[in-house]
Each structure stands twice: as structure tokens, then as C-alpha cells.
PDB file of C-alpha atoms and ligand atoms in Angstrom:
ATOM      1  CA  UNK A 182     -36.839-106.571   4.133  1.00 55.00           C
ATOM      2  CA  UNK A 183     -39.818-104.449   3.955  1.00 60.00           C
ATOM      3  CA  UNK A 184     -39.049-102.993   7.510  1.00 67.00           C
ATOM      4  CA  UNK A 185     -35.984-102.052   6.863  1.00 73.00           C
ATOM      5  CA  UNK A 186     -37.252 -99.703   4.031  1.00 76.00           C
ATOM      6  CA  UNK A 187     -39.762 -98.170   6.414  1.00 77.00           C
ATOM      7  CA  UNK A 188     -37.285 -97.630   8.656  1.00 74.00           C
ATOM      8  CA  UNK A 189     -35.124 -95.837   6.344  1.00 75.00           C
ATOM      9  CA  UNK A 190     -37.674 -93.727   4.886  1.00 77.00           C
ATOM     10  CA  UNK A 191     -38.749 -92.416   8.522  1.00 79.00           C
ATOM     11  CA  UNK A 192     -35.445 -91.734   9.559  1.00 77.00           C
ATOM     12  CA  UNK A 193     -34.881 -89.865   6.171  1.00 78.00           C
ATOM     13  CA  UNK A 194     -37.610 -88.036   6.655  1.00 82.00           C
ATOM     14  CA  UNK A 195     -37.136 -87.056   9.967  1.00 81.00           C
ATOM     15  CA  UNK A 196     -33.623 -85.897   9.534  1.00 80.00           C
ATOM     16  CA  UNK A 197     -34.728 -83.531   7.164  1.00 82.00           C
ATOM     17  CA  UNK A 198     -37.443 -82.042   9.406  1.00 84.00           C
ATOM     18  CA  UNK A 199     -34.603 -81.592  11.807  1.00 82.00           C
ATOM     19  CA  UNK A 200     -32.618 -79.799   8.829  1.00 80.00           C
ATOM     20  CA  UNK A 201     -35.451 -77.629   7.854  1.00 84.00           C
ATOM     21  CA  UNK A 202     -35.938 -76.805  11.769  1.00 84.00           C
ATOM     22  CA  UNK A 203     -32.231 -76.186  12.095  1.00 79.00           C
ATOM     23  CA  UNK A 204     -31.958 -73.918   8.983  1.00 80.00           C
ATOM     24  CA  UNK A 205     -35.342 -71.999  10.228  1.00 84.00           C
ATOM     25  CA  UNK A 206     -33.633 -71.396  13.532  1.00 79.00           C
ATOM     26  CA  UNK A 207     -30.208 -70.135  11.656  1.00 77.00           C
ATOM     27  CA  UNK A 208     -31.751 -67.839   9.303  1.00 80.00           C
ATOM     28  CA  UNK A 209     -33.875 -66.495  12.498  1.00 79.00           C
ATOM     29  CA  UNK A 210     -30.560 -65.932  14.360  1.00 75.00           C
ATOM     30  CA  UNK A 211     -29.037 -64.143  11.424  1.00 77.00           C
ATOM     31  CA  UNK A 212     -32.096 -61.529  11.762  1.00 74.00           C
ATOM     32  CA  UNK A 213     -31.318 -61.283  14.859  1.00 71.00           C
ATOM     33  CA  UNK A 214     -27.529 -60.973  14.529  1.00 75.00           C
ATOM     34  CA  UNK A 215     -27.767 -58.875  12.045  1.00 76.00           C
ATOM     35  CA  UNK A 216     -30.206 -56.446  14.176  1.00 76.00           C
ATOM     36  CA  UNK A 217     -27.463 -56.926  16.838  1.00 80.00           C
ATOM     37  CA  UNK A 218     -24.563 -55.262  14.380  1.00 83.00           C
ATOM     38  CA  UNK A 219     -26.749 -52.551  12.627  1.00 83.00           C
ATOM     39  CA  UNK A 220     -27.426 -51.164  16.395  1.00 85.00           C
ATOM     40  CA  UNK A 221     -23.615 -51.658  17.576  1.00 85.00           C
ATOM     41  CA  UNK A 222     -22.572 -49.783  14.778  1.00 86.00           C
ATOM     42  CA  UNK A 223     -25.159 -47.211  15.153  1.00 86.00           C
ATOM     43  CA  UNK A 224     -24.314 -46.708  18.552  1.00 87.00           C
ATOM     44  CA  UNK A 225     -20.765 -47.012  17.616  1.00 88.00           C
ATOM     45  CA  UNK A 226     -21.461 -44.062  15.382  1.00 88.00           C
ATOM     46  CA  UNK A 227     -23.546 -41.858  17.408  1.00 88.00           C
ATOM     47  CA  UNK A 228     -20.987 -42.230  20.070  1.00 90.00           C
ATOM     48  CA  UNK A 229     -18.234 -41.179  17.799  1.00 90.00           C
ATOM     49  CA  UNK A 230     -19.616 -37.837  16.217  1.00 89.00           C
ATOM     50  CA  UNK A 231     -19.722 -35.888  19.609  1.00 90.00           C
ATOM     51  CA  UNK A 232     -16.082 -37.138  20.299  1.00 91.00           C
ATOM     52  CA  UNK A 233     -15.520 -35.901  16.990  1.00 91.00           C
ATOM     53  CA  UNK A 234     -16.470 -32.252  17.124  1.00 91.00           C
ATOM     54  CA  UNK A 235     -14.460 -31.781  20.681  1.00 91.00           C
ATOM     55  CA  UNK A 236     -11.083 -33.067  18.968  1.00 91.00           C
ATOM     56  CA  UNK A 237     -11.654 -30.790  16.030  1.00 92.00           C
ATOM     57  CA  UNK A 238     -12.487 -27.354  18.902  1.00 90.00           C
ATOM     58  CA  UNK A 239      -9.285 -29.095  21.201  1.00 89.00           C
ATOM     59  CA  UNK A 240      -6.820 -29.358  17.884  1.00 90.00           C
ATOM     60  CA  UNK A 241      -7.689 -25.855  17.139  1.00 89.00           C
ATOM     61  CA  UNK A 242      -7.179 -24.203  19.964  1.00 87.00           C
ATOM     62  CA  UNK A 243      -4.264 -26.281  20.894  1.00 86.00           C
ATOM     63  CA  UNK A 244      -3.014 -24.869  17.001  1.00 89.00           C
ATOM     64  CA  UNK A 245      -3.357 -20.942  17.577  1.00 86.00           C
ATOM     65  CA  UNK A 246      -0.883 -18.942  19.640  1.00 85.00           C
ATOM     66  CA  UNK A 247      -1.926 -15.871  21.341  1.00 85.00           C
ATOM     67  CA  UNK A 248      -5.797 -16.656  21.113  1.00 83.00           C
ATOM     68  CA  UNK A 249      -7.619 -13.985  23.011  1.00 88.00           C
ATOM     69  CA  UNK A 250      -9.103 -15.362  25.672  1.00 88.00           C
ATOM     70  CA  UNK A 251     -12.954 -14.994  24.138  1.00 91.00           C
ATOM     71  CA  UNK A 252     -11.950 -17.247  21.726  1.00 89.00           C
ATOM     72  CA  UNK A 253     -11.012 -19.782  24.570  1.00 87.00           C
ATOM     73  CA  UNK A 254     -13.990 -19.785  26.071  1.00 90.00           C
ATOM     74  CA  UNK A 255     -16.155 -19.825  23.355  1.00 92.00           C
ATOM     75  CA  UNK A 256     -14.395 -23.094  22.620  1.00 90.00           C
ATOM     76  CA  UNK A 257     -14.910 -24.684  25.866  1.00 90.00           C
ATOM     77  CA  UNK A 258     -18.094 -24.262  25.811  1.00 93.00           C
ATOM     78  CA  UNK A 259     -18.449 -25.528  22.552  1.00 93.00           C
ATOM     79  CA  UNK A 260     -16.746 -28.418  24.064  1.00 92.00           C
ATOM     80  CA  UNK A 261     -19.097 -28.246  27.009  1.00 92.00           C
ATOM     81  CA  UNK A 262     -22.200 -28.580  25.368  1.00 92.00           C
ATOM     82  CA  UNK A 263     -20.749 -31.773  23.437  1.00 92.00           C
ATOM     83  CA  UNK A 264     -19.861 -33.460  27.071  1.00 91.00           C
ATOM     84  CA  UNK A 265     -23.464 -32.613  27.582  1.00 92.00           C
ATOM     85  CA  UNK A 266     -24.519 -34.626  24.158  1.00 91.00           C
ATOM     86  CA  UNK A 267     -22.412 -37.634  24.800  1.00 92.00           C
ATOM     87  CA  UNK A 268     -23.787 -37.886  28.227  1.00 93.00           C
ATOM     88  CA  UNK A 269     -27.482 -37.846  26.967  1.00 92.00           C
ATOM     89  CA  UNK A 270     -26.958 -40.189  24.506  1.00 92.00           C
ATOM     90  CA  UNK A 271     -25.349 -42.566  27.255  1.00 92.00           C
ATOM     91  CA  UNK A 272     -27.887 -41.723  29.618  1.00 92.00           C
ATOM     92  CA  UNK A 273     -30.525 -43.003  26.704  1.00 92.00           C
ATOM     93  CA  UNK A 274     -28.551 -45.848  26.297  1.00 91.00           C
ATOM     94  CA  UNK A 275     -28.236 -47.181  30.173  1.00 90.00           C
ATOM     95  CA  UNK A 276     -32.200 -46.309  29.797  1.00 89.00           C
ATOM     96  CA  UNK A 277     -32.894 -48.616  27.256  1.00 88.00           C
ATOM     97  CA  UNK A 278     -30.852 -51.654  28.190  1.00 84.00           C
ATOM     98  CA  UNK A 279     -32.714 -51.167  31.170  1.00 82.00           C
ATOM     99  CA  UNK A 280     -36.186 -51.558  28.967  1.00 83.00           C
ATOM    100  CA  UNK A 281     -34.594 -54.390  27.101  1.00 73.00           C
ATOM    101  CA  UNK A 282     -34.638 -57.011  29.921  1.00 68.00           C
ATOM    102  CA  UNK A 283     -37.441 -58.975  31.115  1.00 62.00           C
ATOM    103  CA  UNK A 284     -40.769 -57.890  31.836  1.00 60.00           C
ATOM    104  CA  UNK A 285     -39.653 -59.844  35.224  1.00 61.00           C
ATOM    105  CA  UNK A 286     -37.646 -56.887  36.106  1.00 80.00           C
ATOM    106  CA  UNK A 287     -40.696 -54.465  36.560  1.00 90.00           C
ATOM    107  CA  UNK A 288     -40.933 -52.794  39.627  1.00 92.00           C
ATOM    108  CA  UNK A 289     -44.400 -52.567  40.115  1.00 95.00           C
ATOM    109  CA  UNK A 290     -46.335 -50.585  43.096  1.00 96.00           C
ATOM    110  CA  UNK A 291     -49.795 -48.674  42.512  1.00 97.00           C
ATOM    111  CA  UNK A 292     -49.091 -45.650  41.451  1.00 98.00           C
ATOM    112  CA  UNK A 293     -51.211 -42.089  41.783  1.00 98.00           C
ATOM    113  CA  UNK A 294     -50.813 -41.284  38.055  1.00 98.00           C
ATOM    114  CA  UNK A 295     -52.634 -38.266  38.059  1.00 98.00           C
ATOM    115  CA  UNK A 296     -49.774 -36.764  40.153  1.00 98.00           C
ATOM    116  CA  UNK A 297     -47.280 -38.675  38.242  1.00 98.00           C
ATOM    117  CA  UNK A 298     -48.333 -36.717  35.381  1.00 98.00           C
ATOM    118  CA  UNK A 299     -48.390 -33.513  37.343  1.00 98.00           C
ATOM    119  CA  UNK A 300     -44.857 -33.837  38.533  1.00 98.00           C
ATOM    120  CA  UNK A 301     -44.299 -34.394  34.799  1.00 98.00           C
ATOM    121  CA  UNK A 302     -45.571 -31.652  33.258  1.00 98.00           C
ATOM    122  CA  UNK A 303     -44.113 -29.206  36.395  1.00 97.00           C
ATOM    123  CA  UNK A 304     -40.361 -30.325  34.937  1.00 97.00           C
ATOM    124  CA  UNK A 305     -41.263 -29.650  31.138  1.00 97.00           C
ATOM    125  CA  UNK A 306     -42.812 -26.601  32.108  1.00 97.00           C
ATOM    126  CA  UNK A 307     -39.579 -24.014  31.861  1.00 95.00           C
ATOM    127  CA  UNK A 308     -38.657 -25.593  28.527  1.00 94.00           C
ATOM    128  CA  UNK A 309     -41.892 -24.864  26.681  1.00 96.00           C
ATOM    129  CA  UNK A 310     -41.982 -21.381  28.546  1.00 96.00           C
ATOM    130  CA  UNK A 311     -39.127 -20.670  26.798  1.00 94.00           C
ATOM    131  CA  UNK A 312     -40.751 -20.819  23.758  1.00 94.00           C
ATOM    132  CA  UNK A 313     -44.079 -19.517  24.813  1.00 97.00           C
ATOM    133  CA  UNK A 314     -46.210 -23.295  24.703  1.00 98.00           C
ATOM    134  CA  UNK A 315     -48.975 -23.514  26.481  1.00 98.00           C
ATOM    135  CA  UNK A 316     -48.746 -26.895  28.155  1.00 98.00           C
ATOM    136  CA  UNK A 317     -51.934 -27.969  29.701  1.00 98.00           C
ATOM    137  CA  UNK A 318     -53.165 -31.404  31.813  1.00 98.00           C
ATOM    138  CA  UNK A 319     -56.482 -32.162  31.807  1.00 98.00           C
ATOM    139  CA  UNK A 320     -57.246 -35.208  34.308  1.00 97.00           C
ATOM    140  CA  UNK A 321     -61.145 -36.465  33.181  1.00 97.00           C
ATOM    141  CA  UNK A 322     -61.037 -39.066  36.664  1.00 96.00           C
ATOM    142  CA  UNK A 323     -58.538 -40.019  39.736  1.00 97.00           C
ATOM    143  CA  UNK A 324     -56.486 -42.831  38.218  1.00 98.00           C
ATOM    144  CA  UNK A 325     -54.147 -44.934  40.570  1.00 98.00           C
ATOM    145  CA  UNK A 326     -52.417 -47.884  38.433  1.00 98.00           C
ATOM    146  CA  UNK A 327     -49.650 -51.061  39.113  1.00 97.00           C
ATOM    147  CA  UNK A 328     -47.049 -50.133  37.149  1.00 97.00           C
ATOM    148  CA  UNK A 329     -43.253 -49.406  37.508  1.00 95.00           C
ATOM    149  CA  UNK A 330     -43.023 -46.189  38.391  1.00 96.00           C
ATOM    150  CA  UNK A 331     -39.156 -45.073  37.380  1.00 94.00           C
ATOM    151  CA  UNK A 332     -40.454 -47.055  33.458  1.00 95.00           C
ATOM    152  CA  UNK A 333     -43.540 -45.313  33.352  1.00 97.00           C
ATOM    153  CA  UNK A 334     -42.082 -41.780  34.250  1.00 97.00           C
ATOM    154  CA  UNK A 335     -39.566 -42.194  31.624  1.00 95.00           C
ATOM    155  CA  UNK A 336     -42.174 -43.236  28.662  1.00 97.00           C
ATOM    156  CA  UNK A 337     -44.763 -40.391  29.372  1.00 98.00           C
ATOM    157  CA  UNK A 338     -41.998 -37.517  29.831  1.00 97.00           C
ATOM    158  CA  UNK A 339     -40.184 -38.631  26.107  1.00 97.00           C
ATOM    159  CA  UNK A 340     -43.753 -38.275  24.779  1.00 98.00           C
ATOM    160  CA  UNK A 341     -44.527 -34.955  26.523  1.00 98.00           C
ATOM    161  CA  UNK A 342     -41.159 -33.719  26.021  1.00 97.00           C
ATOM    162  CA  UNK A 343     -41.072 -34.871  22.237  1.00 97.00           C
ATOM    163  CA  UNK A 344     -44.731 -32.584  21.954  1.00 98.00           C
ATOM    164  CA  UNK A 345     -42.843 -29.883  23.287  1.00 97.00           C
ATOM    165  CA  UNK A 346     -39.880 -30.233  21.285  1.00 96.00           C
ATOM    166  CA  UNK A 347     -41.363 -30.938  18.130  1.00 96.00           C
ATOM    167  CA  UNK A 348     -43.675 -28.056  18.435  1.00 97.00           C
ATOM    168  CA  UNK A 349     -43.782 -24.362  16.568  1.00 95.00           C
ATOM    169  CA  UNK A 350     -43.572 -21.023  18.940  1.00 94.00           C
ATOM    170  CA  UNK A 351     -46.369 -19.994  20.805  1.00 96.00           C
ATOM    171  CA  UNK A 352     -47.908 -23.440  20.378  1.00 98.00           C
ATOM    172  CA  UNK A 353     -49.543 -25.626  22.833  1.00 98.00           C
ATOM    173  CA  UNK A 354     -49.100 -29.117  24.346  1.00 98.00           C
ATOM    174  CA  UNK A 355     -52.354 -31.232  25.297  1.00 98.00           C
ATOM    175  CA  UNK A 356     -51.962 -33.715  27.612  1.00 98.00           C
ATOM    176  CA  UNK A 357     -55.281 -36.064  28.380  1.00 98.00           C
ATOM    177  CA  UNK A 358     -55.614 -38.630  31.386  1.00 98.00           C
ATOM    178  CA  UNK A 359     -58.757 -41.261  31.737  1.00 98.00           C
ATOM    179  CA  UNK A 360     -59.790 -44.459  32.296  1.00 98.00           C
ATOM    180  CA  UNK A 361     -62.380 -47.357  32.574  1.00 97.00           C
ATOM    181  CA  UNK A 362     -62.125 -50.178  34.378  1.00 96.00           C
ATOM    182  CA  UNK A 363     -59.742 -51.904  33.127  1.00 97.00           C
ATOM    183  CA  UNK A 364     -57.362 -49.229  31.543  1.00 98.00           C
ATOM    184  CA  UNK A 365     -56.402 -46.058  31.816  1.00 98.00           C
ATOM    185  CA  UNK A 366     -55.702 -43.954  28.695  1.00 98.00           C
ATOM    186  CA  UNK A 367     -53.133 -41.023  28.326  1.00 98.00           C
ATOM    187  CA  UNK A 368     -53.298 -38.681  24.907  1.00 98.00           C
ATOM    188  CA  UNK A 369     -50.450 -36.326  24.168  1.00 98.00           C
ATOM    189  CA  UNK A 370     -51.481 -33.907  21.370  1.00 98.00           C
ATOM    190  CA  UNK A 371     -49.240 -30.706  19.775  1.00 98.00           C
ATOM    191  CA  UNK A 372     -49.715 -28.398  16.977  1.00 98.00           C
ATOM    192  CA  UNK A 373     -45.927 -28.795  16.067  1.00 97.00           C
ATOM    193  CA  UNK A 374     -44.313 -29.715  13.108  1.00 96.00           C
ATOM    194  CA  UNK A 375     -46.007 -33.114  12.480  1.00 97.00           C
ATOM    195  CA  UNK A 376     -44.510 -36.180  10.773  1.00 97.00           C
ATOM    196  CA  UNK A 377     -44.385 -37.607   7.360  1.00 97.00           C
ATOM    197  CA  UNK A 378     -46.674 -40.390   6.805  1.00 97.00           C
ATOM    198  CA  UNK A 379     -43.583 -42.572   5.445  1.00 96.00           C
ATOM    199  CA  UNK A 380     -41.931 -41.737   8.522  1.00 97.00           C
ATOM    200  CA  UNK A 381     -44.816 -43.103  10.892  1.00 97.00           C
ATOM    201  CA  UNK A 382     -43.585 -46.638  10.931  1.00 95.00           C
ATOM    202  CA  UNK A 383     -40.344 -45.948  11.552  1.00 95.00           C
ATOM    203  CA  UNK A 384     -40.276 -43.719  14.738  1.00 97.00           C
ATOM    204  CA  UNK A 385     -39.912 -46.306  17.219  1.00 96.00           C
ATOM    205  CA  UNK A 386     -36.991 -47.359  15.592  1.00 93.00           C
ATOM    206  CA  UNK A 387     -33.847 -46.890  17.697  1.00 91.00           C
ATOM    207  CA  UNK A 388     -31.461 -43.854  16.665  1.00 91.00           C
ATOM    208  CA  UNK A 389     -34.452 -42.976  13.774  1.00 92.00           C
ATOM    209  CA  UNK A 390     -35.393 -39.637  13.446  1.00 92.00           C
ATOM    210  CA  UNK A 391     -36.883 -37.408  10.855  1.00 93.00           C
ATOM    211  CA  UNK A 392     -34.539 -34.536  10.312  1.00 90.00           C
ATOM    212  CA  UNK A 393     -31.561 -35.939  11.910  1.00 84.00           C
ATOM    213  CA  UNK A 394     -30.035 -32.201  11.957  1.00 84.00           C
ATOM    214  CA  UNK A 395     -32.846 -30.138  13.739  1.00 84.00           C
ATOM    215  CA  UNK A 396     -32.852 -33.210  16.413  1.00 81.00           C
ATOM    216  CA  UNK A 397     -29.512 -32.822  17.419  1.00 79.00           C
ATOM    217  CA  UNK A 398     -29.795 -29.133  17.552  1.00 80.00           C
ATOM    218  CA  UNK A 399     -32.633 -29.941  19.994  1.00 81.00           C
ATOM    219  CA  UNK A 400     -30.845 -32.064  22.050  1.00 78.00           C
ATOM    220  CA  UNK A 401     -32.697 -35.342  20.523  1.00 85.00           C
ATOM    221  CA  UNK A 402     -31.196 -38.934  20.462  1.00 90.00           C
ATOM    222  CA  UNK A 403     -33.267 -40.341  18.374  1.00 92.00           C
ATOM    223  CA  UNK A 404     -33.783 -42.839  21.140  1.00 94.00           C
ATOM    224  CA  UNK A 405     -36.880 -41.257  23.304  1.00 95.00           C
ATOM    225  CA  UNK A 406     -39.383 -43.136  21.388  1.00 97.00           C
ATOM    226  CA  UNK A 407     -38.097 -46.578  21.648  1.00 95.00           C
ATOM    227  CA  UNK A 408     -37.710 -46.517  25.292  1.00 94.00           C
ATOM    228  CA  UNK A 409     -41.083 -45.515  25.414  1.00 97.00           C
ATOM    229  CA  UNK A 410     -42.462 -47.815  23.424  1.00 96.00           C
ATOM    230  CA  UNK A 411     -40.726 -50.819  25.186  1.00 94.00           C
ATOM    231  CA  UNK A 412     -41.859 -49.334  28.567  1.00 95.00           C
ATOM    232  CA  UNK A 413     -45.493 -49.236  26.771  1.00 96.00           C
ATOM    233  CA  UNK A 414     -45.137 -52.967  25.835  1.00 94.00           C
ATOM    234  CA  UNK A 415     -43.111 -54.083  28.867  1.00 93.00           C
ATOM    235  CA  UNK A 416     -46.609 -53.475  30.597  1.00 95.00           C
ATOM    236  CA  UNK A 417     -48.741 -55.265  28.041  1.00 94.00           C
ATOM    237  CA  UNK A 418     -49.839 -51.878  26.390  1.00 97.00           C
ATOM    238  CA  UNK A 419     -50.776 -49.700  23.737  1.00 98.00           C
ATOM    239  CA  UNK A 420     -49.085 -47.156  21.477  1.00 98.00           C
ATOM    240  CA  UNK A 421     -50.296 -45.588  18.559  1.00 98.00           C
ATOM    241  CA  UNK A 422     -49.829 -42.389  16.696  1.00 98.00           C
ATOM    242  CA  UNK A 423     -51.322 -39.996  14.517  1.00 98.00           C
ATOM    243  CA  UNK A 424     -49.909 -37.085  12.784  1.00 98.00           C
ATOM    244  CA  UNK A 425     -50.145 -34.601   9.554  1.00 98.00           C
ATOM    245  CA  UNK A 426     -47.238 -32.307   8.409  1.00 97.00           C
ATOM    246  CA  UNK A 427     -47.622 -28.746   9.765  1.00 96.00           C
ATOM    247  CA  UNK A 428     -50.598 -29.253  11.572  1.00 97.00           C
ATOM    248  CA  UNK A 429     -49.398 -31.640  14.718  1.00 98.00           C
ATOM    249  CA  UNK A 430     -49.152 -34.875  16.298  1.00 98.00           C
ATOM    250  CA  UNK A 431     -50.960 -37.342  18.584  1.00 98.00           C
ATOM    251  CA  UNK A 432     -49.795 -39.844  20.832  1.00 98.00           C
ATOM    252  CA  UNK A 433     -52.593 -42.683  22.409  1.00 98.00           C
ATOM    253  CA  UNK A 434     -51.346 -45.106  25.241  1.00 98.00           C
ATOM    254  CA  UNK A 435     -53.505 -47.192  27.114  1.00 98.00           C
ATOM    255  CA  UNK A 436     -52.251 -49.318  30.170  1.00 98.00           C
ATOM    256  CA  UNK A 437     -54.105 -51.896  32.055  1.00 98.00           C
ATOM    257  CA  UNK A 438     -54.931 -50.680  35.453  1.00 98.00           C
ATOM    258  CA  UNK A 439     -53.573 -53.926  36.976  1.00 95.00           C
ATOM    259  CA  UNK A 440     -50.356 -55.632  35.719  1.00 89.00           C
ATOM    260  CA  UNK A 441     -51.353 -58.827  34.434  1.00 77.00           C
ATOM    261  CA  UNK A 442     -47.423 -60.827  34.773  1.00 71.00           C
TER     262      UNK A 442
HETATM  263  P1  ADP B  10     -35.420 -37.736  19.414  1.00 60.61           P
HETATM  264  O1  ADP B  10     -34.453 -37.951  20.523  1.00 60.61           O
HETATM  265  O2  ADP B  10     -34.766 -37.374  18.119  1.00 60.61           O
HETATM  266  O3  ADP B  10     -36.528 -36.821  19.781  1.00 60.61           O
HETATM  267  P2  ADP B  10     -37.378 -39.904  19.456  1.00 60.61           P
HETATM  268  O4  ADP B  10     -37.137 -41.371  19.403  1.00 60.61           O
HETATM  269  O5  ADP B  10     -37.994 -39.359  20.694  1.00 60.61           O
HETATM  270  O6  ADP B  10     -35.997 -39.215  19.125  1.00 60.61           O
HETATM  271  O7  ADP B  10     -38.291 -39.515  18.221  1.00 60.61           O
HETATM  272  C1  ADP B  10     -37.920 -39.980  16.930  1.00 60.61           C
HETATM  273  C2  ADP B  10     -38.267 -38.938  15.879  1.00 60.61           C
HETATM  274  O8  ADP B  10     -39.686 -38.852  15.730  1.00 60.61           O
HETATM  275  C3  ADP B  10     -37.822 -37.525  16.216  1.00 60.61           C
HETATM  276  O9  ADP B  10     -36.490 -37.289  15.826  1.00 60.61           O
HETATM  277  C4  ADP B  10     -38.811 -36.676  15.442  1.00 60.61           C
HETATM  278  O10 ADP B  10     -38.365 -36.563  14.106  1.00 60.61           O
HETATM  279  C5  ADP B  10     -40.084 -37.518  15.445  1.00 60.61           C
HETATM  280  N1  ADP B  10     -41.044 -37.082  16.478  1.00 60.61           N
HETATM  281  C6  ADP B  10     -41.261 -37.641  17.696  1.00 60.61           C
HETATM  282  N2  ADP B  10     -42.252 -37.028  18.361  1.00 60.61           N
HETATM  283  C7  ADP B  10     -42.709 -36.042  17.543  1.00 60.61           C
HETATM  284  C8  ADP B  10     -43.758 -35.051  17.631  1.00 60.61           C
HETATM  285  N3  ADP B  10     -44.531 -34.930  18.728  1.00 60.61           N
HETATM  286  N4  ADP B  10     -43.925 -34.227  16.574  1.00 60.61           N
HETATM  287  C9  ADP B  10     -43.154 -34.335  15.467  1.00 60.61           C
HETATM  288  N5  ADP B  10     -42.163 -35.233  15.320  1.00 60.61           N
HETATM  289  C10 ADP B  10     -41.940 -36.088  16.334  1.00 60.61           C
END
């Protein structure tokens, strides 16, 4: 009878609102799937290339007879400083999976950021001596914040460090702290090397970076910026960035004061 129809029609119709949900879900999984396999093999790759270079310097050396002894030890310390690479890139890694997880694994206690900052910019200190930057904190109030400590550490110094990095000799590094009442706002300016404008949307990307050659001389990973950017979001903040080629690069964060979970 007429029911029957009804009935039919409804449960035609709902089946294929089930299929269309089903095939939303799928093709949302294969994003993220295919996310999943792009980073594997990244890491997969980035993993391999320091391996690389010591079996090429260990075949080598392995291959000469009577090698003076300079020779050896230029070698192994070729070798050396590619330990040193792997290890960073691992290192960046453990960091962020660490990031990755929930926001339920913040460790948050109030934290003096002012001296966080200060105990910051004392480590990064020797490296931009070394090429004569001038790298300067200027704290506009006191600022003490909820926030995890170890995540927030790790963000800030990648920034800083990048500034320093990324910077030309006898440059300078400006670092800003302030607040209101509900945030507090850190600025990270250098006169370095800038970024391309097509490169801006990209730099939080993991393993991106903009001369992949001159990073890895530097000792990049390509990974700083992610971490810092999932520390950023982990406590419901801000990034943003502005930059022009050869003239230099800013970096705004704001964080809430109190962590809203
Ligand atoms: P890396 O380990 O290579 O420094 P990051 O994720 O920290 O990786 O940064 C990604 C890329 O963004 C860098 O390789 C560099 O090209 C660019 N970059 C980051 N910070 C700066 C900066 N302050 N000035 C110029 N370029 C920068």
C-alpha cells in the first residue's frame, strides 16, 4: 500500500545520507592518510641523508691504505658532525610528537616569563656573538603566565634562535615582551635575510624550508617552526609573521595570560 512506499522512500533516502556521510568520512581519512605518508617518507628521507654522507667518509677511508693520519681525522670529524645532525633531527622529532598530543598533556604552572625569556636569550647569546649580533630584550611590564613551561621554552628559543640564524653579520636580534590583561605579547624582529612572500605560508610546514642547502649548513631541520607553532596553538594562541627579502623578519605571538582548558 501507500505505506509501504513511504517506507521505502525513507529508508532509501536515508541509506544514502549514510553513504554520502560514509564517503565524506573516507575521503577525510585519505587527507589524512595521505598527510600521514608524505611525513613518514619525509622523515624517512631526512633520516637517511646524514646516514648517507657517514657511509660514503667510512667506505673511503676504509678504501685507502697508508692514509696519513690528518686525513683520518679530518674524516671522523666529518663523521662527527653528521652524528651531531642525525641527533638534532631526532631530537626535533621526539619534540614534536611531544607537541602532537593533546592539549591535555600541558603541564601548566605560572610562569615568570620575563626571566624565561632572559634565560633564553643568555643561551643564544655565544651563537650570535660569534657573528657579531646584537641581541637585545626589552621587557615593557613584569609578565607571569599559566603555561607549560618545557613547551613554551622550546617555541620562543626556535623563534629567537631562527632570528639569529637567519640573520646577516653584524646584525641585530629584537626581542619585545608585553601584555594587557588578558595576554601577553612577545615580538621577535631581525634584519636577516627575510623570506619570500610565496614562502610565508609554507614555513610552518614540517621539514619546509627556504634554501634547503644554507639550512643544513646552519644546523636547521626544517622542523623549529612547526613545533613552535603547535606549542603556540596547543595554548590557544597566536602566530603570525611578517617579512621582506633582505631587509628582515618579524615574528608576533600572543598567549592568554591564563590557560583557558
Ligand atoms: P630550520 O630548522 O630550517 O630553521 P624552521 O622550521 O625553524 O626550520 O624554519 C623554516 C624555514 O623558514 C627556515 O628554513 C628558513 O628558510 C625560514 N625562516 C625561519 N625563520 C626565519 C627568519 N627569522 N628569517 C628568515 N628566514 C626564516
Amino acid at each position: 500500500g501507500y505505506g509501504d512506499d513511504a517506507l521505502k522512500i525513507n529508508a532509501y533516502t536515508e541509506t544514502r545520507q549514510i553513504c554520502e556521510k560514509f564517503n565524506k568520512m573516507l575521503g577525510r581519512m585519505k587527507v589524512l592518510d595521505d598527510s600521514r605518508q608524505e611525513f613518514v617518507s619525509n622523515v624517512s628521507h631526512e633520516l637517511k641523508t646524514p646516514l648517507t654522507s657517514m657511509k660514503v667518509l667510512a667506505d673511503s677511508i676504509n678504501s685507502m691504505e697508508d692514509a696519513p693520519v690528518e686525513l683520518y681525522q679530518e674524516f671522523m670529524s666529518d663523521i662527527g658532525n653528521e652524528v651531531d645532525r642525525e641527533t638534532k633531527i631526532i631530537n626535533d622529532l621526539l619534540s614534536l610528537v611531544k607537541m602532537d598530543k593533546s592539549a591535555g598533556d600541558l603541564n601548566i604552572t605560572n610562569v615568570n616569563i620575563n626571566e624565561l625569556l632572559e634565560q633564553i636569550l643568555k643561551r643564544l647569546k655565544p651563537i650570535a656573538e660569534k657573528q657579531n649580533i646584537e641581541l637585545v630584550l626589552e621587557s615593557f611590564r613584569p609578565v607571569s603566565a599559566d603555561v607549560d613551561e618545557v613547551k613554551i621554552t622550546l617555541a620562543f628559543t626556535n623563534l629567537i634562535e631562527n632570528a639569529v640564524k637567519y640573520n646577516r653579520p653584524d646584525g641585530w636580534v629584537h626581542v619585545s615582551l608585553n601584555a594587557d590583561h588578558q595576554y601577553f605579547y612577545l615580538k621577535v624582529e631581525d634584519c636577516g635575510i627575510g623570506i619570500p612572500e610565496e614562502s610565508l605560508e609554507h614555513i610552518y610546514e614540517r621539514f619546509y624550508r627556504v634554501d634547503k642547502s644554507h639550512s643544513r649548513e646552519i644546523g636547521g631541520t626544517g622542523l623549529g617552526l612547526a613545533i613552535t607553532r603547535s606549542a603556540v596553538l596547543m595554548h590557544r594562541g597566536a602566530i603570525k609573521v611578517f617579512s621582506t627579502v633582505g631587509e628582515g623578519t618579524i615574528f608576533n605571538v600572543r598567549i592568554p595570560l591564563n590557560y583557558i582548558s
